[in-house]
Coordinates of C-alpha atoms in Angstrom, one line a residue:
X1 CA -30.4 141.8 160.4
X2 CA -27.2 142.9 159.2
X3 CA -25.7 139.8 161.8
X4 CA -26.2 137.4 158.7
X5 CA -23.7 140.0 156.5
X6 CA -21.1 138.0 157.8
X7 CA -17.2 138.1 156.8
X8 CA -17.0 135.8 153.8
X9 CA -16.1 132.7 152.6
X10 CA -20.0 132.0 151.3
X11 CA -18.9 129.2 149.7
X12 CA -18.9 127.3 152.7
X13 CA -21.4 126.5 154.1
X14 CA -19.3 127.2 158.0
X15 CA -19.6 124.9 161.2
X16 CA -20.2 127.0 164.1
X17 CA -17.9 124.3 165.7
X18 CA -14.8 124.8 163.0
X19 CA -15.0 128.9 164.0
X20 CA -13.2 130.0 166.3
X21 CA -13.6 134.4 167.9
X22 CA -12.4 136.4 164.2
X23 CA -9.7 138.6 165.4
X24 CA -12.1 141.2 166.2
X25 CA -12.6 139.0 169.2
X26 CA -16.8 138.6 168.4
X27 CA -17.9 134.9 167.1
X28 CA -19.9 135.9 163.6
X29 CA -23.9 135.1 164.5
X30 CA -24.3 134.2 161.3
X31 CA -22.0 131.4 161.7
X32 CA -24.7 129.8 163.2
X33 CA -28.5 128.0 161.8
X34 CA -30.0 130.8 160.9
X35 CA -34.4 131.3 161.7
X36 CA -36.9 130.8 159.9
X37 CA -37.4 134.7 158.2
X38 CA -34.9 136.5 157.6
X39 CA -34.3 139.6 156.7
X40 CA -32.7 139.9 153.5
X41 CA -31.0 143.1 151.8
X42 CA -32.0 142.4 147.9
X43 CA -31.1 144.5 145.9
X44 CA -27.9 146.5 144.8
X45 CA -29.3 149.3 143.2
X46 CA -27.5 153.8 144.5
X47 CA -30.3 153.8 146.6
X48 CA -30.6 150.6 148.5
X49 CA -34.6 148.7 149.3
X50 CA -35.6 148.6 152.4
X51 CA -34.9 145.1 154.4
X52 CA -37.6 141.9 152.7
X53 CA -38.8 139.3 154.9
X54 CA -38.4 136.2 153.6
X55 CA -40.7 133.2 153.7
X56 CA -38.5 129.8 153.5
X57 CA -39.3 128.3 150.4
X58 CA -40.9 125.5 149.4
X59 CA -39.8 123.7 146.7
X60 CA -42.1 123.4 143.6
X61 CA -43.5 120.1 142.7
X62 CA -43.7 117.9 139.3
X63 CA -47.5 119.2 139.1
X64 CA -46.6 122.8 139.3
X65 CA -43.9 123.0 136.3
X66 CA -46.3 120.5 134.5
X67 CA -48.7 123.3 135.2
X68 CA -46.0 127.0 134.3
X69 CA -45.5 124.6 131.1
X70 CA -48.4 124.3 129.9
X71 CA -48.7 128.7 129.8
X72 CA -48.1 130.0 126.4
X73 CA -47.7 133.0 127.9
X74 CA -45.3 132.7 130.0
X75 CA -41.1 133.2 128.5
X76 CA -40.2 129.7 128.2
X77 CA -42.9 129.3 125.4
X78 CA -42.0 132.7 123.5
X79 CA -38.3 132.2 124.2
X80 CA -37.9 128.9 123.4
X81 CA -36.4 128.5 119.9
X82 CA -32.8 130.5 121.8
X83 CA -32.1 127.5 122.7
X84 CA -31.8 125.6 120.0
X85 CA -28.8 128.0 120.0
X86 CA -26.6 127.1 122.9
X87 CA -25.1 124.4 124.1
X88 CA -26.6 120.6 124.1
X89 CA -26.6 119.2 127.4
X90 CA -23.9 117.2 127.1
X91 CA -20.9 119.7 125.7
X92 CA -22.0 121.1 128.5
X93 CA -21.4 118.8 131.0
X94 CA -18.0 117.7 128.7
X95 CA -17.1 121.1 129.8
X96 CA -17.4 120.5 133.7
X97 CA -15.7 117.7 134.1
X98 CA -12.7 118.5 132.0
X99 CA -12.9 122.0 134.5
X100 CA -13.4 119.8 138.0
X101 CA -14.7 121.6 140.4
X102 CA -14.6 125.1 140.7
X103 CA -14.5 127.8 143.8
X104 CA -13.7 130.8 144.4
X105 CA -14.1 134.5 144.5
X106 CA -14.7 137.8 142.5
X107 CA -12.1 139.6 142.7
X108 CA -10.9 142.9 142.3
X109 CA -7.5 144.1 144.3
X110 CA -7.2 145.9 147.1
X111 CA -5.9 149.0 145.3
X112 CA -8.9 148.9 142.7
X113 CA -12.3 150.6 143.4
X114 CA -14.0 149.7 140.3
X115 CA -12.5 147.6 136.7
X116 CA -11.1 150.8 135.6
X117 CA -9.2 152.1 138.2
X118 CA -7.8 147.6 138.3
X119 CA -7.0 147.3 134.2
X120 CA -6.0 151.1 133.3
X121 CA -2.7 151.9 132.6
X122 CA -2.2 154.7 135.5
X123 CA -3.6 152.5 138.7
X124 CA -2.9 148.9 137.4
X125 CA -0.8 147.4 140.3
X126 CA 0.5 143.7 139.2
X127 CA 2.1 143.5 142.6
X128 CA -0.7 143.7 144.8
X129 CA -2.5 142.2 141.7
X130 CA 0.0 138.8 141.8
X131 CA 0.6 139.4 146.7
X132 CA -3.2 139.1 146.4
X133 CA -3.9 135.7 144.1
X134 CA -1.2 133.9 145.7
X135 CA -3.0 134.3 149.3
X136 CA -6.4 133.1 146.8
X137 CA -4.3 129.9 146.1
X138 CA -2.8 129.3 149.4
X139 CA -6.3 129.9 150.4
X140 CA -7.6 127.0 148.3
X141 CA -9.2 129.1 145.9
X142 CA -8.9 127.6 142.2
X143 CA -10.8 130.7 140.5
X144 CA -11.9 133.8 140.1
X145 CA -14.6 136.5 138.5
X146 CA -13.3 139.4 137.4
X147 CA -15.4 141.7 135.6
X148 CA -14.3 143.9 132.3
X149 CA -15.3 147.5 131.2
X150 CA -16.2 148.6 127.2
X151 CA -14.4 152.4 127.6
X152 CA -10.9 150.3 128.4
X153 CA -12.1 149.1 124.7
X154 CA -12.8 151.8 122.8
X155 CA -9.8 153.6 125.0
X156 CA -7.5 151.3 123.3
X157 CA -8.6 147.8 122.5
X158 CA -4.9 146.5 122.1
X159 CA -3.8 147.1 125.2
X160 CA -6.7 146.6 126.9
X161 CA -5.8 142.2 125.4
X162 CA -2.5 143.0 126.6
X163 CA -3.6 143.3 129.9
X164 CA -6.2 140.9 130.4
X165 CA -3.9 138.3 128.9
X166 CA -0.9 139.7 131.7
X167 CA -3.9 139.3 134.6
X168 CA -4.9 136.1 132.9
X169 CA -1.2 134.3 133.2
X170 CA -0.6 135.9 137.4
X171 CA -3.3 133.4 137.6
X172 CA -3.0 130.5 135.6
X173 CA 0.4 131.0 137.0
X174 CA -1.3 130.2 140.9
X175 CA -3.2 127.4 139.1
X176 CA -6.2 129.9 138.7
X177 CA -9.7 129.9 136.8
X178 CA -10.7 133.1 135.4
X179 CA -14.5 133.8 134.4
X180 CA -14.7 137.0 133.1
X181 CA -17.7 139.6 133.4
X182 CA -18.0 141.2 129.9
X183 CA -21.4 143.8 130.9
X184 CA -22.8 144.5 134.3
X185 CA -25.6 147.1 135.5
X186 CA -24.8 147.9 139.2
X187 CA -24.1 150.8 141.3
X188 CA -23.1 154.2 139.8
X189 CA -24.8 154.6 136.4
X190 CA -22.8 156.8 134.6
X191 CA -18.5 155.4 133.4
X192 CA -16.3 157.3 132.8
X193 CA -12.8 157.2 131.9
X194 CA -9.5 158.6 133.3
X195 CA -8.4 159.6 137.0
X196 CA -11.5 158.1 139.9
X197 CA -13.2 159.9 142.4
X198 CA -12.2 158.6 145.5
X199 CA -14.1 155.9 148.2
X200 CA -16.1 157.7 150.3
X201 CA -15.5 157.1 153.4
X202 CA -18.1 154.0 155.3
X203 CA -19.9 153.2 151.9
X204 CA -20.0 150.1 150.4
X205 CA -19.0 150.4 146.5
X206 CA -19.0 153.1 146.6
X207 CA -17.4 154.0 143.2
X208 CA -17.9 150.9 141.6
X209 CA -19.6 151.7 138.0
X210 CA -22.6 150.3 135.1
X211 CA -21.2 148.6 131.9
X212 CA -21.9 150.1 130.0
X213 CA -23.9 152.2 131.6
X214 CA -27.5 154.2 131.4
X215 CA -26.8 156.4 128.0
X216 CA -25.6 153.4 126.1
X217 CA -28.3 151.4 127.2
X218 CA -31.3 154.1 126.2
X219 CA -29.1 154.5 122.4
X220 CA -29.8 150.9 121.0
X221 CA -27.8 152.4 117.6
X222 CA -24.5 153.4 120.5
X223 CA -25.4 149.8 121.8
X224 CA -24.7 148.2 119.1
X225 CA -21.3 150.2 117.4
X226 CA -20.0 150.4 120.7
X227 CA -20.8 147.2 123.3
X228 CA -21.2 145.0 120.9
X229 CA -17.2 145.3 118.5
X230 CA -16.3 145.2 122.4
X231 CA -17.9 141.7 123.6
X232 CA -17.0 140.4 120.8
X233 CA -13.3 141.3 120.7
X234 CA -12.9 140.7 123.9
X235 CA -14.4 137.0 123.5
X236 CA -12.3 136.4 120.6
X237 CA -9.1 137.0 121.4
X238 CA -9.1 134.7 124.3
X239 CA -12.2 132.3 122.7
X240 CA -9.2 128.5 122.8
X241 CA -8.3 130.2 125.9
X242 CA -8.2 127.1 128.4
X243 CA -7.1 130.1 131.7
X244 CA -10.4 131.5 130.6
X245 CA -13.6 129.6 132.5
X246 CA -16.2 131.2 131.4
X247 CA -17.6 134.0 130.2
X248 CA -20.4 135.9 132.3
X249 CA -22.4 138.4 129.3
X250 CA -23.9 139.9 131.6
X251 CA -24.3 140.8 135.4
X252 CA -27.5 141.4 135.8
X253 CA -28.9 143.3 133.1
X254 CA -31.8 143.7 135.1
X255 CA -30.7 145.2 138.3
X256 CA -30.7 149.2 138.8
X257 CA -34.0 150.0 137.9
X258 CA -33.8 149.0 134.0
X259 CA -37.0 147.9 132.7
X260 CA -37.1 144.0 131.6
X261 CA -38.8 144.6 127.9
X262 CA -35.2 147.8 127.5
X263 CA -33.1 144.6 129.1
X264 CA -34.7 142.0 127.1
X265 CA -33.6 142.8 123.7
X266 CA -30.1 143.9 124.0
X267 CA -29.8 141.2 126.2
X268 CA -30.8 138.6 123.1
X269 CA -28.1 141.1 120.3
X270 CA -25.5 140.6 122.7
X271 CA -25.3 137.0 123.4
X272 CA -26.6 136.3 119.7
X273 CA -23.2 138.5 118.5
X274 CA -21.3 136.7 120.4
X275 CA -22.2 133.1 118.8
X276 CA -21.3 134.5 115.6
X277 CA -18.0 133.8 117.7
X278 CA -16.0 129.7 117.9
X279 CA -15.7 130.0 121.5
X280 CA -15.0 127.2 123.7
X281 CA -15.6 128.4 127.4
X282 CA -19.2 128.8 127.8
X283 CA -21.4 131.6 127.6
X284 CA -23.9 133.0 131.2
X285 CA -25.8 135.5 132.5
X286 CA -26.5 135.4 136.8
X287 CA -30.7 135.4 137.5
X288 CA -31.0 136.4 140.7
X289 CA -34.9 138.3 141.1
X290 CA -37.5 135.2 141.8
X291 CA -34.5 133.1 142.1
X292 CA -37.0 130.2 144.6
X293 CA -40.1 131.6 142.8
X294 CA -42.5 128.4 141.8
X295 CA -42.5 130.7 138.4
X296 CA -39.8 132.1 137.2
X297 CA -40.8 136.0 136.1
X298 CA -39.8 136.3 131.5
X299 CA -37.3 137.7 131.8
X300 CA -35.5 134.9 134.9
X301 CA -36.6 132.8 131.9
X302 CA -34.8 134.7 129.3
X303 CA -31.8 134.2 131.0
X304 CA -31.5 130.2 131.5
X305 CA -32.8 129.7 127.6
X306 CA -29.7 132.1 126.3
X307 CA -27.3 130.5 129.0
X308 CA -24.7 127.6 128.5
X309 CA -24.4 126.7 132.3
X310 CA -27.4 128.0 134.3
X311 CA -26.0 130.4 137.3
X312 CA -27.7 132.7 140.2
X313 CA -27.0 134.4 143.1
X314 CA -28.4 134.5 145.8
X315 CA -28.4 135.7 149.1
X316 CA -30.4 134.1 151.5
X317 CA -30.5 131.9 154.0
X318 CA -28.7 128.7 153.3
X319 CA -31.8 126.3 153.4
X320 CA -33.1 129.4 150.4
X321 CA -29.7 128.8 148.8
X322 CA -30.5 125.0 148.9
X323 CA -33.9 125.2 146.9
X324 CA -32.7 127.8 145.2
X325 CA -31.5 125.3 143.4
X326 CA -33.2 122.4 143.8
X327 CA -35.6 125.0 141.7
X328 CA -32.9 125.4 138.8
X329 CA -32.5 122.2 138.6
X330 CA -36.7 121.6 137.6
X331 CA -36.0 123.6 135.0
X332 CA -32.8 121.2 133.2
X333 CA -31.2 118.9 136.4
X334 CA -27.9 118.7 134.7
X335 CA -27.0 121.0 132.9
X336 CA -24.0 123.1 135.4
X337 CA -25.2 125.7 138.1
X338 CA -22.5 129.0 138.8
X339 CA -23.0 130.4 141.5
X340 CA -21.7 134.0 141.3
X341 CA -22.7 135.3 143.7
X342 CA -23.9 134.8 147.5
X343 CA -23.8 134.5 151.0
X344 CA -25.6 131.8 153.0
X345 CA -23.9 130.5 156.3
X346 CA -24.8 127.4 158.3
X347 CA -24.4 123.8 159.3
X348 CA -22.8 121.4 155.8
X349 CA -20.7 121.9 151.9
X350 CA -24.5 123.0 149.8
X351 CA -22.8 123.9 147.2
X352 CA -20.0 121.1 147.1
X353 CA -23.0 118.8 147.8
X354 CA -24.7 119.9 145.0
X355 CA -21.4 120.7 142.2
X356 CA -22.7 124.0 142.1
X357 CA -19.7 125.5 141.1
X358 CA -19.1 129.1 143.1
X359 CA -17.8 132.3 144.1
X360 CA -18.0 134.6 147.0
X361 CA -17.7 138.7 146.6
X362 CA -14.6 139.6 147.5
X363 CA -10.7 139.4 148.6
X364 CA -8.9 141.4 149.9
X365 CA -10.4 144.4 152.4
X366 CA -9.7 147.6 150.1
X367 CA -10.5 150.0 148.6
X368 CA -14.5 148.9 147.5
X369 CA -15.4 148.8 151.4
X370 CA -17.2 145.9 150.3
X371 CA -17.1 144.5 154.4
X372 CA -20.1 147.6 154.5
X373 CA -22.8 145.8 154.2
X374 CA -25.4 147.6 151.1
X375 CA -27.4 149.9 153.9
X376 CA -24.2 152.0 154.1
X377 CA -24.9 153.9 150.6
X378 CA -27.5 155.8 152.6
X379 CA -26.0 155.9 156.0
X380 CA -22.5 155.4 155.3
X381 CA -20.6 153.7 158.8
X382 CA -18.2 155.8 160.9
X383 CA -16.2 152.5 162.0
X384 CA -15.4 148.6 161.0
X385 CA -18.0 146.8 161.7
X386 CA -17.8 143.9 163.6
X387 CA -18.8 141.7 160.9
X388 CA -17.5 142.2 157.7
X389 CA -20.0 142.0 154.9
X390 CA -18.1 140.4 152.0
X391 CA -13.7 140.5 152.1
X392 CA -12.0 138.2 154.1
X393 CA -8.5 139.2 154.0
X394 CA -6.8 142.7 155.0
X395 CA -4.6 144.0 152.9
X396 CA -1.4 143.1 154.8
X397 CA -2.6 139.6 154.3
X398 CA -3.8 138.5 157.6
X399 CA -7.2 136.4 157.6
X400 CA -10.7 138.3 159.2
X401 CA -11.0 135.2 160.9
X402 CA -8.6 132.9 160.8
X403 CA -10.3 129.6 162.3
X404 CA -12.6 130.0 158.8
X405 CA -9.3 129.9 156.2
X406 CA -8.3 126.8 158.2
X407 CA -11.6 125.4 157.5
X408 CA -11.9 126.9 154.1
X409 CA -8.3 124.9 153.2
X410 CA -9.4 121.7 155.0
X411 CA -12.5 121.4 152.2
X412 CA -10.4 122.5 149.4
X413 CA -6.8 121.6 149.9
X414 CA -5.4 118.2 148.7
X415 CA -5.1 115.7 151.5
X416 CA -1.7 115.0 152.2
X417 CA -1.4 111.3 153.1
X418 CA 0.6 109.8 155.9

């Protein structure tokens, strides 16, 4: 059901009454209420998993959670000591209150096809970045999520710090904070410095690269010598910078087929290394599999117990998105939550109603080609989809759906008193 993977601000579940036909002439079916069973593609590997039929999720009862807590073999019991290293709930709530409500997008300029092309010297494009950030601000967004890469640190750490600082300055000029993503297990497993391959026509995110990638993930000593200096160096450089909202330590760490037993120790090692620094922005890592399950996996437990503030991804419909939020709050009713990737839409304003910070994927259609669905990794598209999978604007600044932009502005931008 590709129609549910629609053009994008997924921060809002947009009422169908707020929308006109898009510029393509089609009224996005996904703006309306979803069916009870929806087709959800749950993987972002290089080879895409078949669509999965997901039934409506029931919120676990208090009794369910209490029974789960009594299972000594479950992940919470064996990782609970790690919770003593993270921020207290009080500190996390104070941070949330100090920054105010945050809603935005996962950002990469339309002229870059991955995080290396975004920041490396030969393809650094501040003019485009500044222009597209202004569109984000005019839409009402006040935060962005941006991916970094250890290869840029290896090549010239000081130049990389300077470039990130320049980027943060451009975002801050428009009143936009930035969540920085340090590591990522999605898409191409063998990142390389230098000129990046051209996007494959009609294929979603065809040249996005993992950080650090397959080889280093499978070599603990290389991880310690290459990755840890990068993450601690980057956090140290910006640990007191108010332009940085949060640190997403590792995006979907056990994606791309990486075994939990392989990634888990590396994830703990990374958090422990960063926690030797007196940082002022919270650390998090998003749960993304089984996010509605009554009993979370050991790995989900690990991610949550490591995180100063919780984060998650949910690409299901609005009903299941709300159930997911409720499920996370059963772990801790008051610790702040960020949804760093989602695409749910139906009537209502789910994220804001639940005080969940939110990032949809993509602002401007460009070299990442995320207007196409994940399925194009196996079957490339031959034409622009009638309903975009991600992104909000065309490269010339024209919105995919002007009504969607107006609706977002009506929610996020300050109201003018008459």
